[in-house]
XYZ file of C-alpha atoms in Angstrom:
687
model
C -12.512 9.516 33.521
C -8.825 9.225 34.366
C -8.025 12.283 32.245
C -10.756 14.398 33.860
C -9.643 13.431 37.349
C -5.886 13.827 37.038
C -5.303 16.132 34.059
C -6.100 19.807 33.748
C -7.983 21.216 30.774
C -4.765 22.613 29.329
C -3.017 19.246 29.582
C -5.903 17.437 27.895
C -5.958 20.110 25.180
C -2.245 19.488 24.657
C -2.889 15.767 24.145
C -5.552 16.467 21.530
C -3.175 18.984 19.985
C -0.654 16.159 19.558
C -3.290 14.256 17.584
C -3.735 17.261 15.292
C 0.036 17.607 14.883
C 0.238 13.922 13.923
C -2.420 14.502 11.256
C -0.276 17.307 9.842
C 2.796 15.026 9.659
C 2.756 12.584 6.711
C 5.964 11.041 8.032
C 7.882 11.363 11.261
C 11.310 10.491 12.594
C 11.911 6.815 13.265
C 11.988 5.769 16.906
C 12.100 2.523 18.849
C 9.337 3.813 21.175
C 6.938 4.621 18.338
C 3.383 3.399 18.730
C 3.603 1.897 15.246
C 6.068 -0.712 16.541
C 3.448 -1.966 18.999
C 0.717 -1.986 16.340
C 2.905 -4.007 13.978
C 3.803 -6.481 16.722
C 0.125 -7.000 17.607
C -0.794 -7.376 13.930
C 1.817 -10.080 13.442
C 0.529 -12.081 16.416
C -3.134 -11.989 15.419
C -3.974 -15.080 13.327
C -5.295 -14.027 9.942
C -6.918 -17.295 8.957
C -7.272 -20.929 9.814
C -4.291 -23.223 9.564
C -3.758 -24.721 6.104
C -5.053 -28.202 5.467
C -1.579 -29.409 4.543
C 1.155 -27.263 6.129
C 4.014 -26.624 3.759
C 7.345 -28.112 4.692
C 10.384 -26.133 3.510
C 12.099 -29.187 1.997
C 13.436 -29.426 -1.533
C 11.240 -31.704 -3.616
C 10.984 -32.693 -7.212
C 7.789 -33.987 -8.705
C 8.327 -35.520 -12.164
C 5.728 -35.012 -14.847
C 2.842 -37.179 -15.885
C 2.736 -38.744 -19.288
C -0.204 -37.292 -21.221
C -2.929 -37.140 -18.578
C -6.440 -36.618 -19.858
C -9.264 -34.891 -18.040
C -11.057 -38.212 -17.475
C -8.040 -39.636 -15.634
C -8.332 -37.039 -12.871
C -10.678 -37.201 -9.894
C -13.279 -34.520 -9.359
C -12.945 -32.358 -6.211
C -15.761 -32.549 -3.692
C -17.209 -29.039 -4.011
C -20.618 -27.853 -2.862
C -22.729 -27.814 -6.030
C -24.154 -24.501 -7.183
C -26.500 -23.697 -9.991
C -25.368 -22.430 -13.365
C -27.186 -19.116 -12.907
C -25.568 -18.493 -9.515
C -22.112 -19.234 -10.895
C -22.613 -16.915 -13.841
C -23.931 -14.137 -11.602
C -20.941 -14.400 -9.263
C -18.343 -14.424 -12.024
C -20.112 -11.578 -13.863
C -21.082 -9.199 -11.066
C -17.782 -9.301 -9.195
C -15.638 -7.969 -12.089
C -18.304 -5.316 -12.742
C -18.224 -4.269 -9.086
C -14.416 -4.199 -9.124
C -14.343 -2.004 -12.221
C -16.973 0.343 -10.759
C -15.030 0.655 -7.518
C -11.829 1.368 -9.451
C -13.608 4.103 -11.408
C -14.871 5.692 -8.196
C -11.405 5.593 -6.645
C -10.038 7.493 -9.635
C -12.328 10.429 -8.793
C -11.433 10.588 -5.077
C -8.482 13.013 -5.554
C -10.737 15.291 -7.618
C -13.451 15.161 -4.940
C -10.908 16.002 -2.225
C -9.488 18.902 -4.243
C -12.964 20.261 -4.983
C -13.940 20.165 -1.310
C -10.688 21.837 -0.228
C -11.045 24.622 -2.814
C -14.679 25.276 -1.881
C -13.788 25.454 1.812
C -10.839 27.751 1.094
C -12.844 30.136 -1.083
C -15.782 30.279 1.324
C -13.607 30.960 4.376
C -11.300 33.495 2.723
C -14.163 35.453 1.133
C -16.212 35.426 4.354
C -13.245 36.532 6.453
C -12.326 39.248 3.949
C -15.842 40.676 4.011
C -15.979 40.374 7.799
C -12.681 42.197 8.367
C -13.569 44.756 5.705
C -16.670 45.735 7.617
C -14.699 45.969 10.866
C -12.040 48.163 9.219
C -14.707 50.712 8.360
C -15.521 51.137 12.058
C -13.337 53.440 14.134
C -11.903 52.275 17.418
C -13.909 53.018 20.535
C -13.035 56.193 22.450
C -15.171 55.476 25.509
C -13.052 56.330 28.525
C -14.509 53.620 30.744
C -13.753 50.776 28.311
C -10.269 52.052 27.494
C -9.303 52.381 31.166
C -10.529 48.873 31.931
C -8.682 47.478 28.915
C -5.462 49.290 29.839
C -5.744 48.067 33.434
C -6.219 44.443 32.313
C -3.242 44.605 29.942
C -1.030 46.003 32.695
C -2.114 43.336 35.184
C -1.118 40.445 32.887
C 1.987 42.175 31.418
C 0.585 42.448 27.894
C 2.279 45.451 26.251
C 0.992 45.373 22.673
C -1.383 48.114 21.598
C -4.741 46.517 20.792
C -7.658 48.819 19.884
C -11.165 48.174 21.200
C -13.917 48.022 18.558
C -17.585 48.069 19.490
C -19.380 46.086 16.778
C -23.148 45.698 16.569
C -23.217 42.519 14.392
C -21.686 40.128 16.894
C -23.286 38.732 20.014
C -20.141 37.558 21.830
C -16.832 39.271 22.642
C -13.907 38.177 20.474
C -10.405 39.056 19.286
C -9.399 39.068 15.624
C -6.309 39.873 13.575
C -2.916 38.170 13.358
C -0.709 41.183 12.683
C -2.938 43.887 14.182
C -5.210 42.246 16.744
C -8.390 44.003 17.830
C -10.820 43.406 20.659
C -14.419 43.122 19.438
C -17.218 43.908 21.888
C -20.980 43.878 21.276
C -22.750 47.233 21.511
C -24.700 46.309 24.640
C -21.615 45.135 26.551
C -21.601 48.464 28.375
C -24.684 47.298 30.237
C -22.481 44.921 32.251
C -20.710 46.068 35.373
C -17.002 46.802 35.410
C -16.046 43.533 37.077
C -17.833 41.486 34.396
C -16.278 43.527 31.588
C -12.898 42.976 33.196
C -13.433 39.193 33.213
C -14.332 39.339 29.517
C -11.207 41.315 28.686
C -8.986 38.985 30.715
C -10.379 35.985 28.837
C -9.604 37.569 25.474
C -6.140 38.555 26.728
C -5.542 34.900 27.585
C -6.194 34.051 23.920
C -3.791 36.768 22.788
C -1.010 35.723 25.165
C -1.292 32.084 24.045
C -1.391 33.139 20.357
C -4.616 31.251 19.732
C -5.291 33.286 16.594
C -2.181 31.794 15.004
C -3.265 28.335 16.117
C -6.679 28.861 14.513
C -5.121 29.663 11.151
C -2.885 26.578 11.384
C -5.917 24.430 12.159
C -7.701 25.976 9.195
C -4.838 24.876 6.939
C -5.073 21.394 8.439
C -8.829 21.423 7.820
C -8.219 21.982 4.111
C -6.268 18.711 4.035
C -8.525 16.696 6.346
C -11.996 18.124 5.742
C -13.145 14.574 4.945
C -11.503 12.990 8.003
C -13.748 12.358 11.056
C -10.632 12.066 13.219
C -9.776 15.692 12.488
C -13.249 16.951 13.371
C -13.251 15.013 16.641
C -9.755 16.168 17.626
C -10.407 19.793 16.612
C -13.725 19.911 18.482
C -12.195 18.524 21.663
C -9.195 20.840 21.352
C -11.362 23.977 20.974
C -13.532 23.024 23.950
C -10.611 22.187 26.238
C -8.750 25.316 25.161
C -11.642 27.492 26.308
C -11.635 25.706 29.666
C -7.891 26.309 29.941
C -8.333 30.037 29.239
C -11.060 30.190 31.899
C -8.592 28.714 34.383
C -6.022 31.363 33.426
C -8.563 34.122 34.143
C -9.376 32.681 37.573
C -5.690 32.412 38.467
C -5.135 36.039 37.464
C -8.126 37.138 39.504
C -6.908 35.179 42.508
C -3.519 36.899 42.332
C -5.143 40.331 42.139
C -7.603 39.679 44.981
C -5.803 37.667 47.596
C -8.446 38.510 50.169
C -11.262 37.133 47.997
C -12.071 33.435 48.151
C -11.744 31.156 45.189
C -15.420 30.222 45.375
C -16.490 33.846 44.828
C -14.283 34.170 41.743
C -15.593 30.946 40.270
C -19.209 31.873 41.018
C -18.834 35.318 39.505
C -17.219 33.918 36.363
C -19.917 31.241 36.063
C -22.632 33.875 36.293
C -20.888 35.844 33.537
C -20.835 32.806 31.230
C -24.528 32.187 31.860
C -25.308 35.846 31.186
C -23.480 35.808 27.866
C -25.076 32.507 26.865
C -28.556 33.978 27.365
C -27.884 36.864 25.019
C -29.850 36.645 21.743
C -27.959 35.641 18.632
C -27.207 38.619 16.424
C -27.860 36.511 13.348
C -24.749 37.850 11.687
C -23.925 36.354 8.351
C -20.239 36.950 9.110
C -20.046 34.253 11.786
C -16.862 32.273 11.091
C -14.449 30.258 13.199
C -11.252 32.229 12.686
C -11.767 34.829 15.465
C -11.418 33.701 19.067
C -14.542 34.584 21.021
C -15.743 34.276 24.576
C -18.191 31.444 23.844
C -17.061 30.628 20.344
C -19.034 31.079 17.146
C -20.987 27.870 17.632
C -24.544 26.833 17.024
C -26.850 26.826 20.038
C -26.844 23.027 20.775
C -23.052 22.854 20.637
C -22.753 26.056 22.651
C -24.936 24.647 25.441
C -22.829 21.517 25.720
C -19.586 23.498 25.668
C -20.949 25.855 28.321
C -21.937 22.945 30.575
C -18.439 21.470 30.335
C -16.856 24.839 31.111
C -19.018 25.337 34.183
C -17.992 21.905 35.489
C -14.324 22.638 34.825
C -14.472 25.900 36.819
C -14.854 23.925 40.051
C -11.275 22.654 39.862
C -9.748 25.354 37.677
C -7.449 26.756 40.380
C -6.844 23.620 42.449
C -3.150 23.166 43.077
C -1.559 19.865 42.084
C 1.280 18.110 43.853
C 4.733 18.502 42.227
C 5.040 14.717 41.905
C 1.741 14.613 40.045
C 2.915 17.407 37.748
C 6.164 15.583 37.001
C 4.322 12.324 36.328
C 1.838 13.976 33.980
C 4.658 15.791 32.178
C 6.509 12.496 31.697
C 3.350 10.853 30.343
C 2.783 13.682 27.863
C 6.403 13.483 26.690
C 6.069 9.706 26.259
C 2.828 10.119 24.302
C 4.484 12.716 22.070
C 7.545 10.509 21.503
C 5.436 7.461 20.647
C 2.719 9.207 18.659
C 4.754 11.680 16.611
C 7.336 9.137 15.431
C 7.294 6.277 12.952
C 8.344 2.678 13.410
C 12.062 2.096 13.755
C 12.973 -0.219 10.905
C 16.304 -2.030 11.145
C 18.983 -0.308 9.080
C 20.066 -1.950 5.875
C 23.524 -3.346 6.333
C 26.044 -1.934 3.901
C 28.819 -4.329 3.072
C 30.868 -1.737 1.218
C 31.335 1.992 1.274
C 30.046 3.435 -2.001
C 33.025 5.705 -2.617
C 35.463 2.903 -1.917
C 33.448 0.380 -3.942
C 33.532 2.634 -6.995
C 37.313 2.121 -7.144
C 36.953 -1.666 -7.424
C 36.281 -3.794 -10.483
C 32.829 -5.338 -10.046
C 31.944 -8.019 -12.589
C 28.233 -8.858 -12.817
C 27.514 -12.167 -14.467
C 24.964 -14.948 -14.345
C 25.163 -18.661 -14.951
C 27.080 -19.629 -18.092
C 24.810 -19.713 -21.101
C 23.884 -23.242 -22.218
C 23.652 -22.043 -25.811
C 27.089 -23.210 -26.896
C 28.719 -22.648 -30.285
C 26.776 -22.150 -33.505
C 26.212 -25.269 -35.576
C 24.651 -25.783 -39.009
C 21.611 -28.014 -39.510
C 19.167 -28.599 -42.359
C 15.457 -29.238 -41.689
C 13.177 -30.973 -44.178
C 9.891 -29.052 -43.904
C 7.902 -31.072 -46.441
C 5.535 -32.614 -43.887
C 5.088 -29.400 -41.825
C 4.382 -27.363 -44.972
C 1.802 -29.837 -46.268
C 0.038 -30.006 -42.899
C -0.029 -26.213 -42.525
C -1.510 -25.835 -46.027
C -4.114 -28.505 -45.264
C -5.199 -27.113 -41.900
C -4.954 -23.375 -42.561
C -6.077 -23.399 -46.213
C -3.222 -21.185 -47.412
C -0.783 -21.346 -50.309
C 2.658 -22.954 -50.148
C 4.412 -19.565 -50.316
C 2.358 -18.253 -47.413
C 3.162 -21.358 -45.358
C 6.889 -21.056 -46.103
C 6.851 -17.360 -45.175
C 5.014 -18.031 -41.893
C 7.506 -20.719 -40.875
C 10.504 -18.527 -41.685
C 9.111 -15.562 -39.729
C 8.399 -17.692 -36.675
C 11.826 -19.386 -36.767
C 13.570 -16.024 -37.083
C 11.520 -14.755 -34.149
C 12.702 -17.711 -32.055
C 16.333 -17.090 -32.995
C 16.077 -13.402 -32.060
C 15.092 -14.384 -28.499
C 18.520 -15.907 -27.828
C 19.272 -15.321 -24.086
C 22.836 -14.090 -24.710
C 23.211 -12.951 -28.318
C 26.396 -13.779 -30.133
C 28.437 -10.982 -31.739
C 26.733 -9.296 -34.637
C 29.027 -11.035 -37.133
C 28.170 -14.469 -35.715
C 24.450 -14.378 -34.952
C 21.994 -17.249 -35.520
C 20.420 -17.153 -38.993
C 17.857 -19.170 -40.954
C 17.171 -19.273 -44.704
C 15.615 -21.578 -47.271
C 17.601 -23.888 -49.551
C 15.327 -24.971 -52.355
C 11.587 -25.269 -51.752
C 11.258 -27.340 -48.576
C 14.658 -27.250 -46.862
C 15.462 -24.731 -44.130
C 19.101 -24.173 -43.181
C 19.537 -22.977 -39.596
C 22.807 -21.828 -38.060
C 22.256 -21.600 -34.316
C 23.315 -23.144 -30.991
C 22.272 -26.705 -30.285
C 19.608 -25.619 -27.783
C 17.927 -23.476 -30.430
C 18.187 -26.313 -32.953
C 16.312 -28.557 -30.522
C 13.612 -25.900 -30.104
C 13.126 -25.606 -33.880
C 13.025 -29.407 -34.179
C 10.246 -29.524 -31.569
C 8.289 -26.860 -33.452
C 8.744 -28.725 -36.741
C 7.374 -31.939 -35.256
C 4.356 -30.102 -33.823
C 3.635 -28.435 -37.179
C 3.925 -31.748 -39.008
C 1.369 -33.257 -36.640
C -1.302 -30.540 -36.515
C -0.199 -27.439 -38.407
C 0.618 -23.982 -37.088
C -2.858 -23.189 -35.793
C -2.760 -20.624 -32.972
C -3.758 -21.332 -29.378
C -5.246 -18.793 -26.966
C -4.385 -18.950 -23.249
C -6.463 -17.118 -20.638
C -5.203 -16.972 -17.054
C -6.825 -16.194 -13.701
C -4.674 -15.867 -10.577
C -6.258 -16.387 -7.154
C -4.809 -16.283 -3.650
C -6.255 -17.534 -0.375
C -5.007 -17.979 3.171
C -6.568 -21.457 3.267
C -6.282 -24.314 0.793
C -9.808 -24.790 -0.586
C -9.069 -27.563 -3.117
C -9.597 -31.239 -2.340
C -6.202 -32.927 -2.636
C -7.740 -35.887 -4.485
C -8.185 -33.724 -7.574
C -4.452 -33.610 -8.222
C -2.816 -36.143 -10.497
C -0.435 -38.866 -9.332
C 2.460 -37.718 -11.475
C 4.580 -40.412 -13.084
C 8.245 -40.346 -14.023
C 9.449 -37.547 -16.303
C 13.222 -37.375 -15.798
C 14.906 -34.013 -15.368
C 18.175 -33.522 -17.273
C 21.216 -34.137 -15.094
C 22.755 -30.726 -15.835
C 19.539 -28.937 -14.887
C 19.203 -31.013 -11.727
C 22.731 -30.077 -10.672
C 22.194 -26.385 -11.368
C 18.909 -26.302 -9.414
C 20.413 -28.452 -6.622
C 17.508 -30.889 -6.821
C 17.775 -34.058 -4.699
C 18.519 -37.420 -6.246
C 15.348 -39.433 -6.872
C 16.994 -42.562 -5.516
C 17.427 -40.907 -2.110
C 13.813 -39.685 -1.888
C 11.209 -41.706 -0.064
C 7.788 -42.365 -1.551
C 6.190 -40.018 0.985
C 8.505 -37.186 -0.065
C 7.595 -37.691 -3.713
C 3.865 -37.679 -2.952
C 4.120 -34.539 -0.806
C 5.362 -32.318 -3.602
C 4.380 -28.742 -2.728
C 3.702 -27.809 -6.370
C 0.595 -29.554 -7.715
C -1.155 -29.683 -11.112
C -4.733 -30.687 -11.990
C -7.285 -30.427 -14.808
C -10.700 -28.899 -14.054
C -13.926 -28.751 -15.994
C -15.759 -25.455 -16.519
C -18.089 -26.240 -13.596
C -15.202 -27.129 -11.298
C -13.443 -23.913 -12.279
C -16.456 -21.773 -11.343
C -16.823 -23.606 -8.039
C -13.156 -23.070 -7.211
C -13.393 -19.342 -7.969
C -16.458 -19.017 -5.747
C -14.779 -20.896 -2.897
C -11.755 -18.614 -3.025
C -13.967 -15.511 -3.158
C -15.707 -16.660 0.020
C -12.387 -16.697 1.885
C -11.270 -13.633 3.891
C -8.407 -11.566 2.472
C -8.561 -13.324 -0.888
C -7.145 -11.715 -4.023
C -7.771 -12.298 -7.706
C -6.609 -10.877 -10.989
C -7.389 -11.670 -14.600
C -4.345 -12.005 -16.818
C -4.103 -10.953 -20.464
C -5.099 -13.220 -23.348
C -1.972 -14.833 -24.787
C -1.873 -16.042 -28.375
C 0.690 -18.734 -29.196
C 1.395 -20.812 -32.254
C 1.298 -24.556 -32.096
C 4.346 -25.894 -30.240
C 5.598 -22.450 -29.181
C 7.070 -22.180 -25.676
C 6.515 -19.244 -23.321
C 7.405 -18.314 -19.767
C 4.593 -17.167 -17.425
C 5.000 -15.421 -14.055
C 2.582 -14.576 -11.248
C 1.269 -11.135 -10.345
C 1.183 -11.706 -6.578
C 4.476 -13.629 -6.453
C 6.579 -12.213 -9.307
C 9.991 -13.424 -10.356
C 12.793 -11.170 -9.102
C 16.565 -11.178 -9.489
C 18.774 -10.423 -6.483
C 22.532 -9.877 -6.886
C 25.012 -11.420 -4.436
C 28.792 -11.437 -4.253
C 29.855 -15.026 -4.920
C 33.579 -14.637 -5.397
C 36.341 -12.229 -4.449
C 39.511 -12.066 -6.538
C 42.232 -10.419 -4.484
C 44.745 -8.346 -6.416
C 46.530 -5.119 -5.712
C 44.566 -2.449 -3.778
C 43.259 -0.847 -6.978
C 42.459 -4.009 -8.967
C 40.444 -6.198 -6.596
C 37.484 -7.827 -8.345
C 34.081 -8.750 -6.973
C 32.225 -11.484 -8.824
C 28.455 -11.214 -8.405
C 25.645 -13.488 -9.526
C 21.927 -12.855 -9.966
C 19.788 -15.329 -8.006
C 16.162 -15.896 -8.940
C 13.390 -15.711 -6.375
C 9.769 -16.357 -7.240
C 7.725 -18.508 -9.611
C 8.690 -19.397 -13.174
C 6.142 -21.312 -15.285
C 6.964 -22.703 -18.745
C 4.091 -23.616 -21.067
C 4.191 -25.375 -24.439
C 0.818 -26.161 -26.091
C 0.756 -28.814 -28.820
C -2.456 -29.374 -30.785
C -3.564 -32.958 -31.368
C -3.780 -34.349 -34.901
C -7.601 -34.197 -34.981
C -7.597 -30.547 -33.785
C -9.996 -31.461 -30.942
C -7.652 -30.891 -27.992
C -4.084 -30.070 -27.129
C -1.288 -31.341 -24.927
C 0.004 -28.648 -22.571
C 3.508 -29.369 -21.357
C 3.897 -27.464 -18.079
C 6.974 -26.859 -15.931
C 6.568 -25.023 -12.616
C 9.715 -23.921 -10.835
C 9.754 -22.120 -7.474
C 12.940 -20.527 -6.150
C 13.252 -18.918 -2.741
C 16.151 -17.433 -0.807
C 15.446 -19.020 2.569
C 18.490 -17.709 4.441
C 21.655 -15.667 4.073
C 25.044 -16.547 5.468
C 27.442 -13.740 6.292
C 31.188 -14.240 6.246
C 34.151 -11.920 6.617
C 36.763 -11.402 3.947
C 39.400 -8.877 2.932
C 39.076 -6.731 -0.168
C 41.751 -4.214 -1.091
C 43.175 -4.458 2.409
C 39.844 -3.849 4.164
C 37.696 -6.262 6.159
C 34.168 -6.486 4.746
C 31.056 -8.625 5.236
C 29.780 -10.655 2.289
C 26.403 -12.410 2.232
C 25.899 -15.789 0.588
C 22.302 -16.889 -0.125
C 20.831 -20.318 0.533
C 18.391 -20.974 -2.330
C 15.625 -23.583 -2.125
C 14.240 -24.741 -5.472
C 11.146 -26.844 -6.100
C 10.136 -28.146 -9.501
C 7.095 -29.871 -10.925
C 6.274 -30.733 -14.531
C 3.450 -32.486 -16.335
C 2.075 -33.012 -19.829
C -1.717 -32.872 -19.652
C -4.377 -33.192 -22.319
C -6.883 -30.336 -22.433
C -10.028 -29.916 -24.480
C -11.772 -26.628 -25.146
C -13.569 -25.600 -21.956
C -11.180 -27.407 -19.608
C -8.700 -25.520 -17.428
C -5.287 -26.295 -16.014
C -4.930 -25.664 -12.267
C -1.487 -24.992 -10.782
C -1.322 -24.874 -6.975
C 1.592 -23.112 -5.286
C 1.393 -23.401 -1.481
C 2.690 -20.782 0.989
C 6.393 -20.042 1.076
C 8.528 -18.642 3.865
C 7.806 -15.033 2.885
C 4.158 -15.515 1.883
C 1.199 -16.973 3.784
C -1.052 -17.291 0.733
C -1.963 -20.261 -1.427
C -1.622 -19.271 -5.087
C -3.928 -20.787 -7.710
C -3.264 -20.228 -11.410
C -6.130 -21.253 -13.707
C -5.218 -21.505 -17.397
C -7.956 -22.034 -19.979
C -6.935 -22.970 -23.511
C -8.715 -22.600 -26.826
C -7.640 -23.807 -30.265
C -8.311 -21.071 -32.815
C -9.466 -22.489 -36.115
C -8.252 -19.759 -38.469
C -4.501 -19.251 -38.766
C -3.037 -15.775 -39.205
C 0.464 -14.903 -40.233
C 2.887 -14.675 -37.320
């Protein structure tokens, strides 16, 4: 209503034209007045979910591990019970629906391309046949029409030579042709009086002077891209309708200038009668009706034509009303503001550059991480008599096969050394006699092999399969009573110092109990209920991880899909030398979740102990300080890293699952649930 009262048809058409221009722009220049800035600000203020049950406090905690917790030692969460059939249907149908939706999405580009090609071929072929038929018709030589056309062109200062073609397969006047435009008139147009023919010609001249034919071709190109987009069809329809009203207003203004002694009401009434006369003409039924020419009433179907005609008749009442200069200036300012806010993208803050790239290339930058805890290579002999006997007993293989499997797995562990030693001094392992394995490796690797040997001596080398499901929710849906009351499991002093963990003696009991990282054991029923509860939450996410196959006692590192582990480099030290030899010492800081898992099968092969360590690192803030490098003042950022750690050793039977809860962090509002299901595989294959 505001637009109809204060804006002219041309101004409203310009606003809808801005919408079409925005559709044609995949990206725009960044601006602080962009409408996207307002949308982002509103989106950040709208609450996305209910407040968490236990808000996370950004305080460094450490939760020591429990000593061999069994599933019976843990409390059961208070979930709403569901039937077995309902649980199976939910867990089965949802992955099927997800896979079907993914398959459909893969075909969307092909569907779009097919629609665009069909539209292109249909329009080009139709227009080619239409123009071909017009080219076979000679221009009209009727003196009356040519004099009227010449008079109209002179009155509006249009100096291009445009032939007049009388065509019997159109029902409405139109202009066509980008390079060589032509005026198309129906055969029976000569039945109209000269004043009506003049109004028709002035309307088509308005299209030529505003280059509407070029605009039509541009909109056709945009239609090929957005033929599926309802926004395009709405904007294009409104633009075409308002453009016709604007051209009507141009005709009335021209007529008013030519007939100063004639009232505005007479001009409007005469033009309205002409539109009604043309609308009552029978449709020629031409098969060449397309939207590329610009016609008097448009090549529209009858219902759309009636509505467009009604709007044009209403607009004629105020087509030549003069507006106040202040109103014009205000409307112009509003249109400029709309264009500046709608045709630009959000203004993101620029990334601060601490160093100029050309200048930095002249400096000596040394990238390094924490010193490796591997240490020097030492020699140690392992007696594998008990592990070999147990592997032969459990796996039903020969002694040679057992010895080969152990050697292959030990060599695989040695090859995964974090920082390999020089090629002439690498860790090696080989047999001495039948049951003795000589290993030359750092002390940390010796401890790892000792742990594997003890696990093999207890329950063989039988493989273990781990299956993971990762879920995220904006609300914590797990009853806190399900989590274990973790007992003491001391963290090595060196690790505690490196992670900057607080001293246990300085922590209160409440701080220990409020550890943000929690671990629990769930039955199969509890697992299904948890999955269903998360799926009922808005904006939840879930992904099914790959099946991991480990050997008994083998240690792996697991990360999350929705909160992956990343490494971010920071300058931690500046060594000032001469201007060409200044050194920058950088360090890679971890940010994300790191989960260590070590499954150990029990002696009776009925369950396993899963030693779990969950470590969360987050760069909570950055401190900027000034320093001088090679005689220049630069800004260096130092990160403040918050680390949380939780570990436990739980006992799992086949069918039970380990639940790891990671609450929201500073940069994430989601609760992360990692469900790990274990299975002891009876048959042992070679590693």
